[in-house]
Short mmCIF file of C-alpha atoms and ligand atoms in Angstrom, two decimals:
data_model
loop_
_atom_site.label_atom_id
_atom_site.label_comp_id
_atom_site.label_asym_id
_atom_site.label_seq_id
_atom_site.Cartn_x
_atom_site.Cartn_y
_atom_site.Cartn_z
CA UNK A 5 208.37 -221.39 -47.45
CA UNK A 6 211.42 -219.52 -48.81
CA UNK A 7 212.10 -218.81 -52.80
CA UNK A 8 215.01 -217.96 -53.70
CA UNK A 9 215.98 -214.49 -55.80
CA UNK A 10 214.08 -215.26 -59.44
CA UNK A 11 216.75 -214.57 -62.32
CA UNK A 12 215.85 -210.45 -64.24
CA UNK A 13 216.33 -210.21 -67.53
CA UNK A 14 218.65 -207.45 -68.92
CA UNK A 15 219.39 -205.23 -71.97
CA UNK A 16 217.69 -203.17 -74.58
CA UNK A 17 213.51 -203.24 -74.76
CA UNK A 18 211.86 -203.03 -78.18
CA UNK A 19 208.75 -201.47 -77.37
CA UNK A 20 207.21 -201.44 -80.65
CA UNK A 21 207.63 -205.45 -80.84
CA UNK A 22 206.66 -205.58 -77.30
CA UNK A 23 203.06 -204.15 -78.34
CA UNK A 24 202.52 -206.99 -80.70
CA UNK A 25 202.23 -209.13 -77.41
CA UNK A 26 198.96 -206.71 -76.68
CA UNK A 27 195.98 -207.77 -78.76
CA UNK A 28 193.87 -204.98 -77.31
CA UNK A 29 196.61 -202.15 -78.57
CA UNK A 30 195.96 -203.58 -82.36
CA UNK A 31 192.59 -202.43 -82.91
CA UNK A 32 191.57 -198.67 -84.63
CA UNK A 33 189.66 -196.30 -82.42
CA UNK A 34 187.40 -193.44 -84.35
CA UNK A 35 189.48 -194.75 -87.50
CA UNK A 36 193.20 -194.15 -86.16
CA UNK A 37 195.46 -197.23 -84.44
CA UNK A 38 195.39 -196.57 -80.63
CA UNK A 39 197.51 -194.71 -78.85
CA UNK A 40 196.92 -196.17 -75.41
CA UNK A 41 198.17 -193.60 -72.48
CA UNK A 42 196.24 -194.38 -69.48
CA UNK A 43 198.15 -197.60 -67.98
CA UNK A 44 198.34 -195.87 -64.66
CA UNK A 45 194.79 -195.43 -64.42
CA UNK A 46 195.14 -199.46 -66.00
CA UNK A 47 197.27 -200.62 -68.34
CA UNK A 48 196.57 -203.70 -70.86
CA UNK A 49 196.97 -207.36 -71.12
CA UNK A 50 199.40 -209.33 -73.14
CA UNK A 51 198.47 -212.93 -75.23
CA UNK A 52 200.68 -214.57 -71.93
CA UNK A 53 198.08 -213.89 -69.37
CA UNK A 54 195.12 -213.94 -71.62
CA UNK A 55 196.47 -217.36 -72.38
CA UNK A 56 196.95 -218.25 -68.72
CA UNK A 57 193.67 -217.73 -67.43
CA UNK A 58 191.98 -219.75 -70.39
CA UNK A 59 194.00 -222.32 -69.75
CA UNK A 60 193.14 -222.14 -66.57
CA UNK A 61 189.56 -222.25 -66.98
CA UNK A 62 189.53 -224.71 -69.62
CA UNK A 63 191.42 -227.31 -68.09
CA UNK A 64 192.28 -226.61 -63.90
CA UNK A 65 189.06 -225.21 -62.78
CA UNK A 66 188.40 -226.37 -59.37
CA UNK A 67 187.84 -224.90 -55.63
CA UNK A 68 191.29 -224.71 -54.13
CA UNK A 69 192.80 -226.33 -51.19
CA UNK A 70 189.92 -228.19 -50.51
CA UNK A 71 189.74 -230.96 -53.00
CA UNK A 72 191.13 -234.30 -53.18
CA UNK A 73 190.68 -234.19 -56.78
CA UNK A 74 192.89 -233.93 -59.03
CA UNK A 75 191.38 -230.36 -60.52
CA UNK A 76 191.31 -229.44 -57.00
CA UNK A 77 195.16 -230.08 -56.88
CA UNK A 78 196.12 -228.74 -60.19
CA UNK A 79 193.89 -225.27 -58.90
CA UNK A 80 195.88 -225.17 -55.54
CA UNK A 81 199.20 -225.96 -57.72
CA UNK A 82 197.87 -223.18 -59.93
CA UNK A 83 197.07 -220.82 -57.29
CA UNK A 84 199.98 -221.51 -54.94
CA UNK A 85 202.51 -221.33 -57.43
CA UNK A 86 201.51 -217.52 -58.43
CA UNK A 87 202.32 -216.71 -55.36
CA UNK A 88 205.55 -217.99 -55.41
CA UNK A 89 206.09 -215.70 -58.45
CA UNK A 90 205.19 -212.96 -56.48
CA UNK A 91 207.02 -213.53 -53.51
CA UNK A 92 210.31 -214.07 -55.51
CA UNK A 93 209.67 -211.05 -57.68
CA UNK A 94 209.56 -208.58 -54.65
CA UNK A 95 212.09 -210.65 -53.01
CA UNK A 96 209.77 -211.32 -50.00
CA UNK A 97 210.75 -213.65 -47.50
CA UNK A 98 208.66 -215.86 -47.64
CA UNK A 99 205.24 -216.93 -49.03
CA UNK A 100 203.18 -216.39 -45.58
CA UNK A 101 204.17 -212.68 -46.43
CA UNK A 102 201.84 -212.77 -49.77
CA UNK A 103 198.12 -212.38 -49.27
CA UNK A 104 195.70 -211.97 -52.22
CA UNK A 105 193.70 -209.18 -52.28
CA UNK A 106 190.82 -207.35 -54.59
CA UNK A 107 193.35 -204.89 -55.25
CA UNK A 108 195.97 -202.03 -53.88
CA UNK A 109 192.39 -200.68 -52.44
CA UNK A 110 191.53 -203.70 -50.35
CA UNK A 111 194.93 -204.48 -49.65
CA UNK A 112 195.28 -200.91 -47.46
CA UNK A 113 191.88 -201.10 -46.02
CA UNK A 114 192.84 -204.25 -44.47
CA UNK A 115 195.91 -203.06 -42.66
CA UNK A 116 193.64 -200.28 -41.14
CA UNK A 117 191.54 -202.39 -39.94
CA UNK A 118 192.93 -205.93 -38.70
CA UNK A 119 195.99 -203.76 -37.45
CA UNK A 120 194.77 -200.19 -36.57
CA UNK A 121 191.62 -200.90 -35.74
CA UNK A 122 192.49 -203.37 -32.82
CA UNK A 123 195.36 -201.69 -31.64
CA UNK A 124 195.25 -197.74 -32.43
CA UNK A 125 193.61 -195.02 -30.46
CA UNK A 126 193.31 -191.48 -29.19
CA UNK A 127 196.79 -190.17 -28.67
CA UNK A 128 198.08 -192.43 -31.65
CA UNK A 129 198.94 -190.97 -34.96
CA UNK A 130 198.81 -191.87 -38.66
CA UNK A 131 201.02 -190.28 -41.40
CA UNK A 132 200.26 -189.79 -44.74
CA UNK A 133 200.78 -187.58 -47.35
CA UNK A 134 199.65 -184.76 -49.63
CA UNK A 135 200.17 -186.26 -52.75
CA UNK A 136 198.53 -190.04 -52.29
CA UNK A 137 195.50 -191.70 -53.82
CA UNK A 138 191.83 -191.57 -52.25
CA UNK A 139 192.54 -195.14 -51.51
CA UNK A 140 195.75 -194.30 -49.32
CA UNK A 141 193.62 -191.59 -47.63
CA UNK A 142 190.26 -192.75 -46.84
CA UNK A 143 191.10 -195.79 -45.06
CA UNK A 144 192.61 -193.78 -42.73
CA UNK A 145 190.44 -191.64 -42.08
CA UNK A 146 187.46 -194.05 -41.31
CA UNK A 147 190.51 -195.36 -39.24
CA UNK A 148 190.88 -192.31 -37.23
CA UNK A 149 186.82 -191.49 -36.63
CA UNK A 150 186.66 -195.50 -35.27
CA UNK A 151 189.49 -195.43 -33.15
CA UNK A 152 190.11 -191.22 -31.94
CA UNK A 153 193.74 -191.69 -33.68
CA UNK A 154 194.98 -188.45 -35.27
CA UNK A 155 195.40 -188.13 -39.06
CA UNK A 156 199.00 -186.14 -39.86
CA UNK A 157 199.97 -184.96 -43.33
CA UNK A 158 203.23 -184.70 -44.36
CA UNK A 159 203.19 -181.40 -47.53
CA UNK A 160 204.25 -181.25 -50.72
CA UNK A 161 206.40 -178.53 -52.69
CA UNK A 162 205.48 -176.90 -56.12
CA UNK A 163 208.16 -179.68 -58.25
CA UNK A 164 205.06 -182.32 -56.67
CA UNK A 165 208.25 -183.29 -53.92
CA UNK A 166 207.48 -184.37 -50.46
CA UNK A 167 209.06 -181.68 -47.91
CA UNK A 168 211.42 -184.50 -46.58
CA UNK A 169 212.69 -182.13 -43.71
CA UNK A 170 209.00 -181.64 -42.76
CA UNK A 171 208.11 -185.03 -43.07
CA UNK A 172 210.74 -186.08 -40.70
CA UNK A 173 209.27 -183.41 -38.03
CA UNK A 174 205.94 -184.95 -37.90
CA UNK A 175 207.53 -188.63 -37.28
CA UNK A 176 207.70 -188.37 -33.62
CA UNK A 177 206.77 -190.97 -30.70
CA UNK A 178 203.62 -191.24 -31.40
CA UNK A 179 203.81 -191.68 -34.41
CA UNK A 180 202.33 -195.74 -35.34
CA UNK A 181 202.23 -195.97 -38.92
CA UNK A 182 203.28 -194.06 -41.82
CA UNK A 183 201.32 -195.12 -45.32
CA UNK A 184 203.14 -193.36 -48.43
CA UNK A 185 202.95 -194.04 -52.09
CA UNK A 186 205.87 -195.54 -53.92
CA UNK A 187 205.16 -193.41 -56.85
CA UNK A 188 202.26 -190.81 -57.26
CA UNK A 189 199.50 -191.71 -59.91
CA UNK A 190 198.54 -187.97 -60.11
CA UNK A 191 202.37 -186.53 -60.08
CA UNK A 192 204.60 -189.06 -61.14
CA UNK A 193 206.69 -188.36 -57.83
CA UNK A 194 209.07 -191.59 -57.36
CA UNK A 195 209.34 -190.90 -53.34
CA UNK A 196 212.30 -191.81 -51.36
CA UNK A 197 210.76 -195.00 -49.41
CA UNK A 198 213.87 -196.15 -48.28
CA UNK A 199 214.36 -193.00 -45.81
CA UNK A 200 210.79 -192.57 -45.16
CA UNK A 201 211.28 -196.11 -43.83
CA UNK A 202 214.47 -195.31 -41.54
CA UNK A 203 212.56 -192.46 -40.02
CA UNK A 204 209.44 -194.03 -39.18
CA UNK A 205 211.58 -197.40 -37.52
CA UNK A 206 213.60 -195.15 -35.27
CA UNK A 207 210.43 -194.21 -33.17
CA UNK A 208 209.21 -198.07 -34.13
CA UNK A 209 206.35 -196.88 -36.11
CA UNK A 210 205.47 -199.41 -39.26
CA UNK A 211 205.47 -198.29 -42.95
CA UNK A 212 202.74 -199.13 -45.49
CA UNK A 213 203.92 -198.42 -48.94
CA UNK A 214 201.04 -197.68 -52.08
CA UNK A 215 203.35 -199.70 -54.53
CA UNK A 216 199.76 -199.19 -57.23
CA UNK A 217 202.03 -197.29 -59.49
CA UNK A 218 205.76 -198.19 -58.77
CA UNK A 219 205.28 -202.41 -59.78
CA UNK A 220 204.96 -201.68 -63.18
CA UNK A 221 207.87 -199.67 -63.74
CA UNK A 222 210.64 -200.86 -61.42
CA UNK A 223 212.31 -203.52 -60.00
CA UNK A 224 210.83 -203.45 -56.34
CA UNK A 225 212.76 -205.62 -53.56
CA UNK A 226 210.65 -204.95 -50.24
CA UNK A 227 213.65 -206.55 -47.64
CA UNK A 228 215.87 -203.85 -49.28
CA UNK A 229 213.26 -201.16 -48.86
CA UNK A 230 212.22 -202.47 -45.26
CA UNK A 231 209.04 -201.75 -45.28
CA UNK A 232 206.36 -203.47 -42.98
CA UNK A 233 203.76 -203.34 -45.84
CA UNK A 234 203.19 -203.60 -49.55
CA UNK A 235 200.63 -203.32 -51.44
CA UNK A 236 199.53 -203.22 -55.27
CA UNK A 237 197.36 -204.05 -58.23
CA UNK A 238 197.38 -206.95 -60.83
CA UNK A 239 195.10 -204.62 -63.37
CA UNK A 240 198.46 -202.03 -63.29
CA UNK A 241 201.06 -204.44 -64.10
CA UNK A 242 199.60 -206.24 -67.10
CA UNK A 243 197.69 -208.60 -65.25
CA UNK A 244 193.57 -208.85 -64.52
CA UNK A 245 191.31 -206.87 -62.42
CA UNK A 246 189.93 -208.37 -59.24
CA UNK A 247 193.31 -208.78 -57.90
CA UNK A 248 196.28 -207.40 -56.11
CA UNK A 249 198.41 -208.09 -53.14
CA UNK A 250 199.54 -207.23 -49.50
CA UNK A 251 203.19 -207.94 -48.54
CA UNK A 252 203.33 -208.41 -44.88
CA UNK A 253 206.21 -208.90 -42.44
CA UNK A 254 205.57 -211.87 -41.27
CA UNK A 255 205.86 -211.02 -37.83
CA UNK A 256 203.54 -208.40 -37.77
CA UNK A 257 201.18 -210.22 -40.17
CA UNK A 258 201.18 -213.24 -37.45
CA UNK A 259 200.33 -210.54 -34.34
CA UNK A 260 197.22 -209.47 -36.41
CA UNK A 261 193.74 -210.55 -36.16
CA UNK A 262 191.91 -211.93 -39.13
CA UNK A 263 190.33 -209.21 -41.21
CA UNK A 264 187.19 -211.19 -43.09
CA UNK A 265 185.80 -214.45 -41.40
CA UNK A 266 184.57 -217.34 -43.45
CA UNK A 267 185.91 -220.79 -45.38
CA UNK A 268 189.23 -221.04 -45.77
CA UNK A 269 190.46 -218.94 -43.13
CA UNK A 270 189.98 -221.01 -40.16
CA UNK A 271 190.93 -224.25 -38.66
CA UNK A 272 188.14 -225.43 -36.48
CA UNK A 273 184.59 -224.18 -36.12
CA UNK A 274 182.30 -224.82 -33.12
CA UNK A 275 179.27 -223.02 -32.73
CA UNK A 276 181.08 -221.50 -29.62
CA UNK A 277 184.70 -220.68 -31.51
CA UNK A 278 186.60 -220.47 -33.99
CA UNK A 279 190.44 -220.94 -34.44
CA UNK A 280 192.58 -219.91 -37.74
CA UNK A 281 194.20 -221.09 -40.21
CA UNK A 282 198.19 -219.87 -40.87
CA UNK A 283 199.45 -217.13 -42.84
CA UNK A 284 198.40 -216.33 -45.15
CA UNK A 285 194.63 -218.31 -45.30
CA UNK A 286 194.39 -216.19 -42.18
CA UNK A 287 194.01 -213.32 -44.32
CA UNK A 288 191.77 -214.98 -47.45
CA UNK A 289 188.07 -215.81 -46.23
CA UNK A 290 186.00 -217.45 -48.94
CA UNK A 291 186.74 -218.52 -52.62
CA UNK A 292 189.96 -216.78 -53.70
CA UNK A 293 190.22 -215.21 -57.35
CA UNK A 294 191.82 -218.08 -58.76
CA UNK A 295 192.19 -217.24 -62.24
CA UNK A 296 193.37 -213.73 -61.67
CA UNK A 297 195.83 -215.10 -59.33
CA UNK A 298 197.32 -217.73 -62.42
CA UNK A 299 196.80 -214.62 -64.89
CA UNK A 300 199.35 -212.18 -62.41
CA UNK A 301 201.37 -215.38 -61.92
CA UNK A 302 201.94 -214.77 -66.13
CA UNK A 303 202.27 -210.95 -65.68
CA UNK A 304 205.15 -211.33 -62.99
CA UNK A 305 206.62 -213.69 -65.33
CA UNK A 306 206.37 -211.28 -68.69
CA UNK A 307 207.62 -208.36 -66.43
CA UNK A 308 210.26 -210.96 -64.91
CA UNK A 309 211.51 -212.10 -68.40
CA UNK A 310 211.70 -208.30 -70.11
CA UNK A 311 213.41 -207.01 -66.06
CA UNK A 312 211.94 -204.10 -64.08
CA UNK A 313 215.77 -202.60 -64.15
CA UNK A 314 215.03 -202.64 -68.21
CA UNK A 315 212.00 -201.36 -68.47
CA UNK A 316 212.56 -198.42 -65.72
CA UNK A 317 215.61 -197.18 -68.34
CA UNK A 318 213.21 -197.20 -71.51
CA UNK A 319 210.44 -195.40 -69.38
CA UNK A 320 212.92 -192.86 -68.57
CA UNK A 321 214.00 -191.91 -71.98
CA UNK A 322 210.40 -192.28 -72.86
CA UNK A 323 210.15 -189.93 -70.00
CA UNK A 324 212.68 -187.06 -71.12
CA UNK A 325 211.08 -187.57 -75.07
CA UNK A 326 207.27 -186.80 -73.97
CA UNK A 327 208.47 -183.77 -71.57
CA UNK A 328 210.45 -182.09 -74.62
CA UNK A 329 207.84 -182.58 -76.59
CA UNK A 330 205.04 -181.56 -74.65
CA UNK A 331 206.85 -178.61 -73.92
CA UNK A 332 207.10 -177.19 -77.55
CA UNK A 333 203.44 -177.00 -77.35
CA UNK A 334 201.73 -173.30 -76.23
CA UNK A 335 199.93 -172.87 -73.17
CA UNK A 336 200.85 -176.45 -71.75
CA UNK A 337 201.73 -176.80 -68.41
CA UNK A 338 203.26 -179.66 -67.00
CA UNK A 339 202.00 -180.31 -62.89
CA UNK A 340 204.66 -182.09 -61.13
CA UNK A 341 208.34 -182.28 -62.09
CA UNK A 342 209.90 -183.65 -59.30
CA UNK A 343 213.57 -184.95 -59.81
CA UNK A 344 212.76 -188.66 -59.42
CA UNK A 345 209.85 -189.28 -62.18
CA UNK A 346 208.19 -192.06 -63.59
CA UNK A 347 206.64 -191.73 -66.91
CA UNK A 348 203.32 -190.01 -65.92
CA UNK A 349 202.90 -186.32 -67.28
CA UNK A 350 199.81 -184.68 -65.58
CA UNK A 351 199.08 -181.11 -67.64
CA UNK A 352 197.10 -178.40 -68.55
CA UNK A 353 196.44 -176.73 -71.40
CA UNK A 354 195.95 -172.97 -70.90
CA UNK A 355 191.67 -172.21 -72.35
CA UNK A 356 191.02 -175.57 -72.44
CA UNK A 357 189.00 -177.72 -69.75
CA UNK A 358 190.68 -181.37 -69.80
CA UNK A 359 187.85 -183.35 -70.27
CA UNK A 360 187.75 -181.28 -73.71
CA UNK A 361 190.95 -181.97 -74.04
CA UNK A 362 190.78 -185.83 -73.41
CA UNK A 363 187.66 -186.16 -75.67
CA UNK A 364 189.41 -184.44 -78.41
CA UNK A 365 192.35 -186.78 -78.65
CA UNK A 366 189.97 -189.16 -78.07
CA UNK A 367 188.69 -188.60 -81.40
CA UNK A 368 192.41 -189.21 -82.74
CA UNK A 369 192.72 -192.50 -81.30
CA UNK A 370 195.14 -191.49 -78.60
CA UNK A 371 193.39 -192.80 -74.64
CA UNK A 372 194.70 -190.56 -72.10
CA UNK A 373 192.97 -189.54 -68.57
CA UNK A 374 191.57 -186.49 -66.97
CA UNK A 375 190.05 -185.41 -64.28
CA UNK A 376 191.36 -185.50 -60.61
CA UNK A 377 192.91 -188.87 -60.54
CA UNK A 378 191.89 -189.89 -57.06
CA UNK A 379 194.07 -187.08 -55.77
CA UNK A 380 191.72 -184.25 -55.14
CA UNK A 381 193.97 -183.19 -52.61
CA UNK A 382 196.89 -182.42 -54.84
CA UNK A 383 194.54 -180.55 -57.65
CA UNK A 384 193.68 -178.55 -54.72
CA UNK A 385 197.42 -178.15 -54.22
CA UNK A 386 198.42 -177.18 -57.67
CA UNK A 387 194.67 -175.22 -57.54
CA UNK A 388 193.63 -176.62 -60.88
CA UNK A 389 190.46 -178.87 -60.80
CA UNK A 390 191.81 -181.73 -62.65
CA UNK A 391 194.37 -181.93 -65.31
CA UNK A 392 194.77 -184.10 -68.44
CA UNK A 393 197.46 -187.22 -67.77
CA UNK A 394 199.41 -189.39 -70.26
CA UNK A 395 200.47 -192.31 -68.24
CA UNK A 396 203.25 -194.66 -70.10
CA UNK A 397 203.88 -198.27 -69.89
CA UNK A 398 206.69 -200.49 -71.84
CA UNK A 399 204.58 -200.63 -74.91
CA UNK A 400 204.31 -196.89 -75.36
CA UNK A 401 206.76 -195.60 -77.96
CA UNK A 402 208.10 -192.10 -79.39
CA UNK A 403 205.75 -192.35 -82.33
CA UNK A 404 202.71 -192.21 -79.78
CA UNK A 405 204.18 -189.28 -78.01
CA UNK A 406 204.17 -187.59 -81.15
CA UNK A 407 200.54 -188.64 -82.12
CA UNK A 408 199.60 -187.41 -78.60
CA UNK A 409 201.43 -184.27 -79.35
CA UNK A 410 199.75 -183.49 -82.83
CA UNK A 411 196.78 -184.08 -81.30
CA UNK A 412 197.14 -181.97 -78.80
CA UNK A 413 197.61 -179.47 -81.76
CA UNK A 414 194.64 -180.12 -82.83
CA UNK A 415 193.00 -179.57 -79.51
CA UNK A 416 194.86 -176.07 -79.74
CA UNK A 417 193.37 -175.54 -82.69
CA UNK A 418 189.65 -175.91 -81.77
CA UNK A 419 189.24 -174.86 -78.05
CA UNK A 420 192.17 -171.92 -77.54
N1 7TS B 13 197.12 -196.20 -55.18
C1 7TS B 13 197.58 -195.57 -56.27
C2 7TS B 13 198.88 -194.81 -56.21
C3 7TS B 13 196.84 -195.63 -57.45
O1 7TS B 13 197.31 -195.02 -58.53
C4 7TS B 13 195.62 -196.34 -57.47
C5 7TS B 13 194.74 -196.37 -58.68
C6 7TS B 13 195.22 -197.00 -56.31
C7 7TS B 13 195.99 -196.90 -55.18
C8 7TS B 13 193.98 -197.84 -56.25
O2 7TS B 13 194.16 -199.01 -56.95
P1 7TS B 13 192.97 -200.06 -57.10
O3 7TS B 13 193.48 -201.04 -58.11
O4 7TS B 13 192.73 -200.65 -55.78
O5 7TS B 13 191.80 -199.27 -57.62
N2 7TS B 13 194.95 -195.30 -59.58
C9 7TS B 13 194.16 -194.94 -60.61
C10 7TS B 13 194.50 -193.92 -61.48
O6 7TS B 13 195.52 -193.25 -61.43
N3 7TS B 13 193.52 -193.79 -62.39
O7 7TS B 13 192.59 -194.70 -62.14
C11 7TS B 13 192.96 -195.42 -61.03
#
């Protein structure tokens, strides 16, 4: 079925009153109000989807699309309608194209499978590249060893940039698929999808795109990027764990083989055979995760209501704020400061290991991450064995740059 383009909001976000949406930012940690900086690694829920899902599981509660009941109905309403939301928020073209997932993780791992598995072998090659998540790696590689397909990887420069030029040279005829993250959870990198996606068509290869980190930030519109695949996280963009989503193009979705058998996928079972159901059942064996469905059906529409276009413009001043800042401290080092940034800072702190570093802040209330961030392979670029990360969302405000700054001070002042 086809939804048509869901209205954005515009103009100026108000962080600070934006927080008071987020019960679990309004609590003290060690004694000091939290400074939350680790949304990439997940970010926080507001009232609206809390909300949702009791609601949900107070009064809708059934099995969906298998009822005749009325709780069965109001479920599949429930259920059906989030991912409406989501189809109209990425502009997809349909909602055969959405297929619930466990996450940005499962969501990959079932493109490698259903489609590379059954149709990719020796001579066949797979491009990633050196800055993407564990999750956008692995799969392939387990791809590769069952199949004999060749893993390429497309390198990085010292700003955290892909080498475009190179990239393009390792596109080539056999080339099948090229899997590249929107924006890197380690770097910050916002990569440039839309040619990644040009090169990869002209030799007919199909793109997957690791949208874990972008869907939170920006607006995302996956006709206008062109990609063949999409694929993200509920727990990222406000919404619950235990979910996330693959766009599909249809057409490709409809040429590939079911990925999990069981209820709900099929259409007729004899002990002999079994035919499916449509897109995108075809892709959902067993009881969905209904309520995390309804409660990322309430994120799209807090993110819809505020407008990715809005919140990308705060983040960047937010952005340009935390790197001045962070710079006036001694011995800091920012890793990654490619042109096109989102508002991740990954650092180090000369003498100090980060997981001193993230304990000590820790003890000042402010939450940020360290260690490799699922990108071993880029700490082993930069040759650093994990950094420290402050990872923004449209809650964060100046004031908790600065706290994160003074107590990074502080950190200076005990360790170095
Ligand atoms: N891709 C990217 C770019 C990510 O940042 C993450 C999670 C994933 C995929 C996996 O998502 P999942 O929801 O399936 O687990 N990134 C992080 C992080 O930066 N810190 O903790 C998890």
């Amino acid at each position: 079925m086809s939804v048509p383009q869901q209205q954005r909001g515009t103009g100026q976000l108000d962080a600070a009153r934006l927080r008071q949406d987020f019960p679990a930012l309004q609590q003290q940690i060690h004694g000091k109000a939290l400074v939350y900086l680790d949304s990439a690694a997940s970010a926080q829920r507001p009232a609206a989807v809390l909300d949702a899902m009791d609601h949900y599981y107070r009064h809708d509660h059934a099995n969906v699309h298998r009822g005749v009941h009325t709780l069965s109905q109001r479920a599949t309403e429930r259920y059906e309608n989030a991912r409406q939301k989501i189809c109209r928020y990425i502009n997809a073209g349909s909602t055969a194209e959405i297929i619930f997932t466990r996450g940005t993780t499962e969501a990959i791992n079932l493109v490698a499978q259903s489609l590379g598995r059954n149709s990719f072998g020796p001579g066949d090659e797979i491009l990633i590249t050196r800055m993407e998540h564990h999750s956008n790696i692995v799969p392939w590689q387990l791809l590769c060893q069952q199949t004999g397909a060749t893993l390429r990887v497309a390198p990085i420069d010292h700003h955290g940039q892909l080498k475009m030029d190179e990239l393009r040279a390792l596109i080539n005829e056999q080339t099948r698929l090229v899997a590249v993250g929107h924006i890197s959870n380690a770097l910050g990198t916002i990569n440039p999808v839309k040619d990644i996606v040009e090169a990869a068509h002209a030799v007919n290869a199909v793109v997957l795109v690791d949208g874990a980190q972008a869907m939170p930030h920006m607006s995302v519109d996956v006709r206008a990027l062109d990609c063949d695949f999409y694929a993200f996280s509920g727990h990222k963009m406000f919404g619950p764990t235990g979910i996330g989503v693959l766009y599909g193009r249809e057409a490709l979705l409809e040429q590939m083989p079911p990925w999990q058998g069981g209820g709900e996928m099929i259409r007729e079972v004899t002990m002999e055979h079994s035919s499916f159901a449509d897109l995108p059942a075809k892709f959902e064996a067993g009881t969905p995760a209904i309520a995390e469905a309804v409660g990322l059906g309430a994120a799209i529409d807090y993110l819809a209501e505020i407008g990715p276009e809005t919140i990308a413009a705060y983040e960047a001043e937010l952005l340009s704020y935390a790197t001045a800042r962070l710079g006036e401290i001694e011995g800091l080092e920012i890793v990654g400061d490619a042109e096109h940034k989102a508002s991740v800072i990954s650092f180090t702190l000369a003498g100090a290991h980060p997981h001193d570093i993230g304990t000590i802040v820790d003890n000042e209330g402010v939450a940020i991450r360290t260690g490799h961030h699922c990108a071993m392979p880029v700490m082993d670029f930069f040759n650093v064995p994990a950094t420290a990360r402050a990872s923004m969302a449209l809650y964060n405000t100046t004031a908790d740059i600065d706290a994160l700054v003074d107590a990074l001070k502080k950190v200076r002042e005990v360790l170095c």
